[in-house]
Coordinates of C-alpha atoms and ligand atoms in Angstrom, one line a residue:
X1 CA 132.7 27.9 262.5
X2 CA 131.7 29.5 265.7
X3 CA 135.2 30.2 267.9
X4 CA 133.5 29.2 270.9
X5 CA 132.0 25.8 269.4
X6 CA 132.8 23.2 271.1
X7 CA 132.0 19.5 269.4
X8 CA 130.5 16.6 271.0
X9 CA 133.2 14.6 272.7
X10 CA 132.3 11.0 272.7
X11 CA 133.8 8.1 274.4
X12 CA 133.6 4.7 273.7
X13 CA 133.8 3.1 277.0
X14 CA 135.3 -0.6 277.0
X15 CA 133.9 -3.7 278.0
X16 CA 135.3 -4.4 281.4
X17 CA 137.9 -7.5 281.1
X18 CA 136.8 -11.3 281.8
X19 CA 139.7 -11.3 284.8
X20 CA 141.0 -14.6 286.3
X21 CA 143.2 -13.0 288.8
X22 CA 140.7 -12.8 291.3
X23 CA 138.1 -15.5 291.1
X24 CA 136.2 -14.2 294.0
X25 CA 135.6 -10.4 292.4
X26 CA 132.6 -10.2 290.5
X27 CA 133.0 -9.8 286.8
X28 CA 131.1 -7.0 285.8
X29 CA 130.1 -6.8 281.8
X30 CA 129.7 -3.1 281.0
X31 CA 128.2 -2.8 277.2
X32 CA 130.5 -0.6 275.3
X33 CA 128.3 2.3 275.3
X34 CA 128.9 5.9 273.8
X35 CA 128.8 8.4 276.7
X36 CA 128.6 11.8 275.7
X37 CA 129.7 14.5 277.7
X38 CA 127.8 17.9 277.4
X39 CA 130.0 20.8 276.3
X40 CA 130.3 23.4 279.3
X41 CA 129.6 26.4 276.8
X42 CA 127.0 29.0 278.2
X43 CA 124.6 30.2 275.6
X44 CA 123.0 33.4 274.1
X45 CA 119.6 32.6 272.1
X46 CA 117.9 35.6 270.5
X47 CA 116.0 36.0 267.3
X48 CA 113.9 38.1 264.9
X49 CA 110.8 37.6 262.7
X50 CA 110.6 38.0 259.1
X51 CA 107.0 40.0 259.2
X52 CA 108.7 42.4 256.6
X53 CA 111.8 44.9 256.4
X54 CA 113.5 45.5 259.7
X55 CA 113.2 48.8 261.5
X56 CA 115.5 51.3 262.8
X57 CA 113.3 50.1 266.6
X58 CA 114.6 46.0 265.3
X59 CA 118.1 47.7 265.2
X60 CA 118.3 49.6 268.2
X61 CA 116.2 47.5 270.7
X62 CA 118.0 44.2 268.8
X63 CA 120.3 43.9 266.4
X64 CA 122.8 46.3 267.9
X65 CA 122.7 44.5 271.0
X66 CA 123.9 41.1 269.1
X67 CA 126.7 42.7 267.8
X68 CA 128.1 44.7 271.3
X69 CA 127.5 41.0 272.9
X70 CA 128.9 38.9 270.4
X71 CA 131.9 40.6 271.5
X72 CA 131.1 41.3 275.2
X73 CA 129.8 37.9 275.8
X74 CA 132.6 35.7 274.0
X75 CA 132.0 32.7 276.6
X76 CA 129.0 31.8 275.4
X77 CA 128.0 30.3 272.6
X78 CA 125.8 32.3 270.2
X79 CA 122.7 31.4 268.2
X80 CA 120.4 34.1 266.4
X81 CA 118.2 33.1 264.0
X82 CA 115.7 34.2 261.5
X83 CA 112.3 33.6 263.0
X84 CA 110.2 32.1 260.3
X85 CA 108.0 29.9 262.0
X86 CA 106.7 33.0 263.8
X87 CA 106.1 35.2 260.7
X88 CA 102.8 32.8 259.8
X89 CA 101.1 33.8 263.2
X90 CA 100.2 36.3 260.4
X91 CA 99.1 35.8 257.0
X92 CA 102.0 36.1 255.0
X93 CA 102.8 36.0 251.4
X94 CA 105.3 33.4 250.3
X95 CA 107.5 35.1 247.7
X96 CA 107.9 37.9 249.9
X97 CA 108.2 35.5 253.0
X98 CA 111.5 34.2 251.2
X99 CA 112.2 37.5 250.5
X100 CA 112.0 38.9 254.0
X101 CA 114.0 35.6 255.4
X102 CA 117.0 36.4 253.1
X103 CA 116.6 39.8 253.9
X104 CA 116.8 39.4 257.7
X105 CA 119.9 36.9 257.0
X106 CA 121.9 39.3 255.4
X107 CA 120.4 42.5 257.8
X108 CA 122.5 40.3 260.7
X109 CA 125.3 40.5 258.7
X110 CA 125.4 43.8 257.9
X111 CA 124.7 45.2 261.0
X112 CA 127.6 43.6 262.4
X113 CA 127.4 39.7 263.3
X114 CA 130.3 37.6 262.8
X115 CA 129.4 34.3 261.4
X116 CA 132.9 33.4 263.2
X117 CA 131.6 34.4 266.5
X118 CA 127.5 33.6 265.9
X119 CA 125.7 30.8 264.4
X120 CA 123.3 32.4 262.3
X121 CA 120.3 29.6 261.1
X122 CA 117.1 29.7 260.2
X123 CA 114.2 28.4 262.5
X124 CA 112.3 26.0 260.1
X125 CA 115.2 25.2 259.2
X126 CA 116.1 23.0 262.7
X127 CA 112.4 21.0 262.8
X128 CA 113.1 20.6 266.8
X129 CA 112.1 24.3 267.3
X130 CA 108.3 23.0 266.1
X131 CA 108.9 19.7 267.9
X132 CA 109.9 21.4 271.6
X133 CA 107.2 24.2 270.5
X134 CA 104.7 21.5 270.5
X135 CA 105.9 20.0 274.3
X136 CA 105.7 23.4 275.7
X137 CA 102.2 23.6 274.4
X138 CA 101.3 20.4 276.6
X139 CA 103.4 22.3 279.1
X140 CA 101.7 25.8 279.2
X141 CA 98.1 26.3 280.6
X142 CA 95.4 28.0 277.8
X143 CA 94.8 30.7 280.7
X144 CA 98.3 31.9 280.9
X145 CA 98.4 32.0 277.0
X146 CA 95.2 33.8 276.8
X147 CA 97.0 36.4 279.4
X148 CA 99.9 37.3 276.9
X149 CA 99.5 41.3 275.9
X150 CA 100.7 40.5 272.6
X151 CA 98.4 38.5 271.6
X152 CA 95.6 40.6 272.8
X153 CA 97.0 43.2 270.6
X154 CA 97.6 41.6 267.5
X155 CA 94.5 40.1 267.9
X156 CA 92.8 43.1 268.2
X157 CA 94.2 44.2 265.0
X158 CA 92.4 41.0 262.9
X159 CA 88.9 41.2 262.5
X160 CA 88.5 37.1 261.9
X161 CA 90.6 34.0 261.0
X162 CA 92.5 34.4 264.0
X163 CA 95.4 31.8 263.9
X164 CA 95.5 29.3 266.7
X165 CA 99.4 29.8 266.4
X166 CA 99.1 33.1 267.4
X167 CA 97.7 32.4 271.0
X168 CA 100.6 29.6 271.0
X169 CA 103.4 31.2 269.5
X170 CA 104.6 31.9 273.0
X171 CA 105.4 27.7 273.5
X172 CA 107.2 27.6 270.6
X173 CA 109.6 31.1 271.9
X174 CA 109.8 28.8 274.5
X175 CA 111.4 25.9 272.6
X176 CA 114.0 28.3 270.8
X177 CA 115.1 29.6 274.1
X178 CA 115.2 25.8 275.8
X179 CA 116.3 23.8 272.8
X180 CA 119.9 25.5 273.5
X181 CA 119.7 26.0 277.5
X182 CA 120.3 29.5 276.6
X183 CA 121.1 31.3 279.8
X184 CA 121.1 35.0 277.9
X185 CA 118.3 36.0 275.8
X186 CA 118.7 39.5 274.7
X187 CA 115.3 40.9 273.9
X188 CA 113.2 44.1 273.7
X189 CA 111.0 44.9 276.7
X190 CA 108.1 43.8 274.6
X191 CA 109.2 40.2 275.1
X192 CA 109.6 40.4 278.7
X193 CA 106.2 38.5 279.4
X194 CA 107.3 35.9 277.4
X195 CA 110.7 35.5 279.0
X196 CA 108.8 34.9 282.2
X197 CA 105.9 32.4 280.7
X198 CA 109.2 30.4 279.3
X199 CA 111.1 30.9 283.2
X200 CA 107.9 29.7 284.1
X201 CA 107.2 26.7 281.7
X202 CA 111.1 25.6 282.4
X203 CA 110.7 25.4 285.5
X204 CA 107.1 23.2 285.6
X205 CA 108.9 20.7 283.3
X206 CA 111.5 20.3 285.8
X207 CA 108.7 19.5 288.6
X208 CA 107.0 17.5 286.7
X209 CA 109.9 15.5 284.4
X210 CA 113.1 15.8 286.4
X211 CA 116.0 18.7 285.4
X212 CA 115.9 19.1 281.6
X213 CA 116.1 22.6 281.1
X214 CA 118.2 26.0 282.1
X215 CA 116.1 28.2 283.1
X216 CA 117.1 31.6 281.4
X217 CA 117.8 35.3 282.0
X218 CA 116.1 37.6 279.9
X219 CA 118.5 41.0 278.7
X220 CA 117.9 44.8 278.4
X221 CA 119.4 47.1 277.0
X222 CA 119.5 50.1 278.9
X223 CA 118.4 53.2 276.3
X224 CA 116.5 52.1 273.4
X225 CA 114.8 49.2 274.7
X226 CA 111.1 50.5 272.8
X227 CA 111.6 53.1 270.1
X228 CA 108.3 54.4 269.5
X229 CA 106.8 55.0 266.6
X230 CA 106.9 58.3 264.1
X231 CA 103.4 59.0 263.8
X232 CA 101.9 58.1 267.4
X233 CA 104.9 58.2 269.5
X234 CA 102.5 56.2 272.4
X235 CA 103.1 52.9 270.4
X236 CA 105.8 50.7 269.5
X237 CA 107.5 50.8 266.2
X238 CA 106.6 47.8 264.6
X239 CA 107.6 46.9 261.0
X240 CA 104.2 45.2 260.2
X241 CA 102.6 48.8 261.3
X242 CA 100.1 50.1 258.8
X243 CA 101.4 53.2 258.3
X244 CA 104.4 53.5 256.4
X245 CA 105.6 57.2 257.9
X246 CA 105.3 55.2 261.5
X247 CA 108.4 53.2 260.8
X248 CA 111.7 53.9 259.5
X249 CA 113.4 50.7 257.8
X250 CA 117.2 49.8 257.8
X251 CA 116.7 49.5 253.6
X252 CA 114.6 52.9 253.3
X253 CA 116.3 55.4 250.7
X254 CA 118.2 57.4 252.6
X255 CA 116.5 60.6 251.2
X256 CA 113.1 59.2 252.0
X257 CA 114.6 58.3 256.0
X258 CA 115.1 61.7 256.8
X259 CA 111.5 63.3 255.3
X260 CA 110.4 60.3 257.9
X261 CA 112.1 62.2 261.1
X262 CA 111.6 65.7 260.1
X263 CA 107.7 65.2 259.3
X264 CA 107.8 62.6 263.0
X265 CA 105.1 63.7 265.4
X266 CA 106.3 66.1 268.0
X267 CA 104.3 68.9 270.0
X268 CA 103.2 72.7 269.8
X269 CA 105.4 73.8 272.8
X270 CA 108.5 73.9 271.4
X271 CA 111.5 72.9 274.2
X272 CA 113.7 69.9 273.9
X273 CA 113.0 67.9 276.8
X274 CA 112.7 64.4 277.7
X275 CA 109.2 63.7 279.6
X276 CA 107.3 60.6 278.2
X277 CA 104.1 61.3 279.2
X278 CA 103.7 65.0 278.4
X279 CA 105.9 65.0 275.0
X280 CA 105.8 61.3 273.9
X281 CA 106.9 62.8 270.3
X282 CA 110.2 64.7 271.3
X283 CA 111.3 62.2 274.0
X284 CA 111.2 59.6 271.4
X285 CA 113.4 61.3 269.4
X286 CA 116.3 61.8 272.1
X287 CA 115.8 58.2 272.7
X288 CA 117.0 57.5 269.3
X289 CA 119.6 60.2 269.1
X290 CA 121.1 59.2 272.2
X291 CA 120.9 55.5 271.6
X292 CA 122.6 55.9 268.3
X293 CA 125.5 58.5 269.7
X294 CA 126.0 57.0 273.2
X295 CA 125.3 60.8 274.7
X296 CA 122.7 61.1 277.4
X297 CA 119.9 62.0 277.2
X298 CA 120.6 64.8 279.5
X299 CA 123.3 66.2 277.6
X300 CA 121.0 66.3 274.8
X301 CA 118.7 68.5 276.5
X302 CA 121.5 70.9 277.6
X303 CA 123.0 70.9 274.4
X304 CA 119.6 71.5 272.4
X305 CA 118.5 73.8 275.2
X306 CA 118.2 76.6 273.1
X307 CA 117.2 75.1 269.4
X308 CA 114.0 74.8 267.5
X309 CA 112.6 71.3 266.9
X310 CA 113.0 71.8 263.3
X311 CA 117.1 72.1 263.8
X312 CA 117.0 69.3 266.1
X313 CA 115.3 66.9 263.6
X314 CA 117.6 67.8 260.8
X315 CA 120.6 66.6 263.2
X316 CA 119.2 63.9 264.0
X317 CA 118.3 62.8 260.4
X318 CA 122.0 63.5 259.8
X319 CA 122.8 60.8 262.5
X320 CA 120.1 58.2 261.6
X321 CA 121.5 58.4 257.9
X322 CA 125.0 58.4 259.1
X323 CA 124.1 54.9 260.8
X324 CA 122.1 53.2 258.4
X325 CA 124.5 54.2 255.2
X326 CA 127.2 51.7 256.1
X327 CA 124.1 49.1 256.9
X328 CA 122.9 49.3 253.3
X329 CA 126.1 49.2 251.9
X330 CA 127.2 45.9 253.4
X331 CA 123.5 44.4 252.9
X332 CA 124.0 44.8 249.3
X333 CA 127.0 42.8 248.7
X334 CA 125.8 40.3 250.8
X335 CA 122.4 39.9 249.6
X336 CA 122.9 38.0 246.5
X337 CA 125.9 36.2 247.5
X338 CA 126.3 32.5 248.0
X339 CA 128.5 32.9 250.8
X340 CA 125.1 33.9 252.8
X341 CA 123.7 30.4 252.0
X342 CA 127.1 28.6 253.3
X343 CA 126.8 30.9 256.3
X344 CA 123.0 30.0 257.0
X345 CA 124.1 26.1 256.5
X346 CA 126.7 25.8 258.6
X347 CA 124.8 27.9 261.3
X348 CA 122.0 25.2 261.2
X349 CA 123.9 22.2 261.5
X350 CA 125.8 24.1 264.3
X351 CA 122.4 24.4 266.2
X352 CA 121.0 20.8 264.9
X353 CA 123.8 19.1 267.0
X354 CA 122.6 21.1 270.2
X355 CA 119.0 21.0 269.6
X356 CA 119.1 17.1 268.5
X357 CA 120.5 16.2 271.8
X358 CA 117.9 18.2 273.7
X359 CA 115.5 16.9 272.0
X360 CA 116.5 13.3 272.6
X361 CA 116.4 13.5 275.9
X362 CA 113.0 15.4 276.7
X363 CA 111.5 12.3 274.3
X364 CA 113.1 10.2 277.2
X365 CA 111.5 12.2 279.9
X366 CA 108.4 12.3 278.6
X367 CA 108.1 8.9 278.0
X368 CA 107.5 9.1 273.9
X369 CA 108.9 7.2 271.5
X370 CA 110.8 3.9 271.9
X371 CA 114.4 3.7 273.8
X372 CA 116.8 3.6 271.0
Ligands
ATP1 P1 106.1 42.6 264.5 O1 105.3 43.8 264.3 O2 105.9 41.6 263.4 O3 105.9 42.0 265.9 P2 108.6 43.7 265.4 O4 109.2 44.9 264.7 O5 108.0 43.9 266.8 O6 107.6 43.0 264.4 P3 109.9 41.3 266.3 O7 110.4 40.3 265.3 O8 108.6 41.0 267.0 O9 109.7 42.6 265.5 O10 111.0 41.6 267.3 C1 112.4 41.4 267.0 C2 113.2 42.1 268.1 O11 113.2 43.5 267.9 C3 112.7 41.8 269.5 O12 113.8 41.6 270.3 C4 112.0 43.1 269.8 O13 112.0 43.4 271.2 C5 112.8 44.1 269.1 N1 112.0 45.3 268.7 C6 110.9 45.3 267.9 N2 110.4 46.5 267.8 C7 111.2 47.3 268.6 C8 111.1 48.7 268.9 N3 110.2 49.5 268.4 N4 112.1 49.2 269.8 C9 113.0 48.4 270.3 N5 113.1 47.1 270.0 C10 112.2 46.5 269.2
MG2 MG1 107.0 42.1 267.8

């Protein structure tokens, strides 16, 4: 499927000739083994969780940037999956976790991905993300997971039953990035810390085991990389936020998207100007605007210099709406169409080929198994 997939060349390598030319030259009996030679491909690994419906922040810190590199980045090979494993750091309910996993599938597609230029999969879906997940556990020391932000968070938000998987989840991000020897991973800067635990874990199992894994570069984008949220404009959006007027979701009626920006937190003194810590509220706002226009942020404030925040909010709303309309449109032929399910299929044996291998030969490293 994928334009830049390249299959596993194998060669079957013959048994060197009993010769009786040359008595004197040792006759060397090679076993006719298969010797596979790696494809060359670079690789782009990125995914999202399934936690619930994906927010305008998933689209502009994420799913955007997919579709711009798909194109951008045509060397490499890309794999973007649906991040299921991840979504039960967190209780989650299954209906609506099957739910969420179609949703996210079809969310890719109608923001943009080409299943002709992207292997789209889902995570449980290729069982070597839990096995690598589990070597980079016996990789990663409990301090440095006990360091992550995130989970200091999102563990500050549960009172008790506190996952194990949630101080571990980092180890299996790991795996998804390593399994494929991805060299890009486009992520938000909320992920950064992660990147560099996974930089970090590569690079210990290549001390202690021998090369195995490339170690990756994370990716930015340059605007947009952390839309805030609506209501407190000092934290992330986040699509498993509590307050439903914090967030605005790609599959919100469009009516209801912008009450959402014109009711967004801003402050009393009224000027259109981009300064984080003084006017969190507005800034957040320009950061959307521009991110979804492509103007600066700059030219925002000149060209706003002289509105109310009430007129700016109801252009905005106009552009938000005018992005997200085609979105919707798209998801909901998709959604309920087979063609989806031949897409996620062929995207998982795609990424089983890859991830087999790799798997194989940390096994070998490591010592586990029998050699086969
Ligand atoms: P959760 O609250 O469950 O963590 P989330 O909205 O943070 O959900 P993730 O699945 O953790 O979503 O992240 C998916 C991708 O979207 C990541 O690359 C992340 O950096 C990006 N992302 C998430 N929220 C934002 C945001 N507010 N602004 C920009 N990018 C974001
Ligand atoms: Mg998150």
């Amino acid at each position: 499927m994928a334009t830049t997939t390249k299959s596993v060349k194998k060669t079957e390598t013959k048994p060197a000739s009993k010769t009786t030319k040359n008595p004197k030259k040792k006759i060397r009996i090679v076993p006719p083994t298969i010797a596979v030679i790696p494809d060359k491909t670079k690789r782009l690994v990125s995914g999202i969780k399934p936690t619930g419906q994906l927010t305008l922040g998933n689209y502009i810190g994420a799913l955007r940037q997919f579709v711009k590199l798909q194109d951008e980045l045509s060397d490499h090979e890309h794999f973007i999956f649906i991040a299921d494993l991840h979504a039960i750091t967190t209780p989650q309910d299954r209906l609506e976790l099957r739910k969420n996993i179609r949703s996210v599938a079809a969310l890719y597609i109608a923001c943009g991905l080409d299943p002709d230029k992207v292997n789209l999969f889902i995570q449980s879906e290729v069982a070597e993300h839990a096995a690598l997940g589990y070597i980079m556990e016996s990789t990663a020391y409990v301090g440095e997971m006990e360091r992550m932000t995130q989970y200091k968070d999102k563990k500050g938000k549960q009172t008790d039953g506190i996952r194990t998987s949630l101080l571990t989840y980092p180890a299996l991000m790991a795996a998804d990035i390593l399994l494929y020897d991805a060299n890009v991973v486009p992520i938000g800067d909320d992920q950064k810390q992660h990147l560099e635990l996974t930089r970090n874990l590569a690079t210990r199992f290549n001390n202690l085991y021998g090369e195995t894994f490339v170690v990756p570069e994370g990716f930015f984008p340059e605007t947009g990389a952390r839309i805030k949220s609506l209501t407190d404009p000092t934290k992330k959006m986040d699509k498993s936020g509590d307050n439903e007027k914090s967030y605005i979701l790609l599959l919100d009626d469009l009516g209801l998207i912008r009450r959402k920006i014109k009711s967004a937190v801003t402050d009393s003194n009224g000027i259109i100007k981009y300064e984080v810590r003084n006017k969190p509220g507005i800034s957040n706002l320009l950061q959307i605007y521009s991110s979804l226009t492509d103007v600066s942020v700059k030219d925002l404030e000149k060209k706003y210099a002289e509105s109310d925040y009430a007129t700016f909010k109801d252009d905005l709303a106009e552009i938000v709406v005018d992005a997200i309309r085609p979105i919707q449109q798209k998801y909901f032929e998709i959604i309920n169409d087979t063609k989806l399910d031949e897409i996620l299929n062929q995207g998982a044996e795609r990424a089983k080929v890859i991830a087999s291998r790799k798997m194989f030969k940390v096994y070998k490293k490591l010592g586990l198994g029998r050699i086969r």
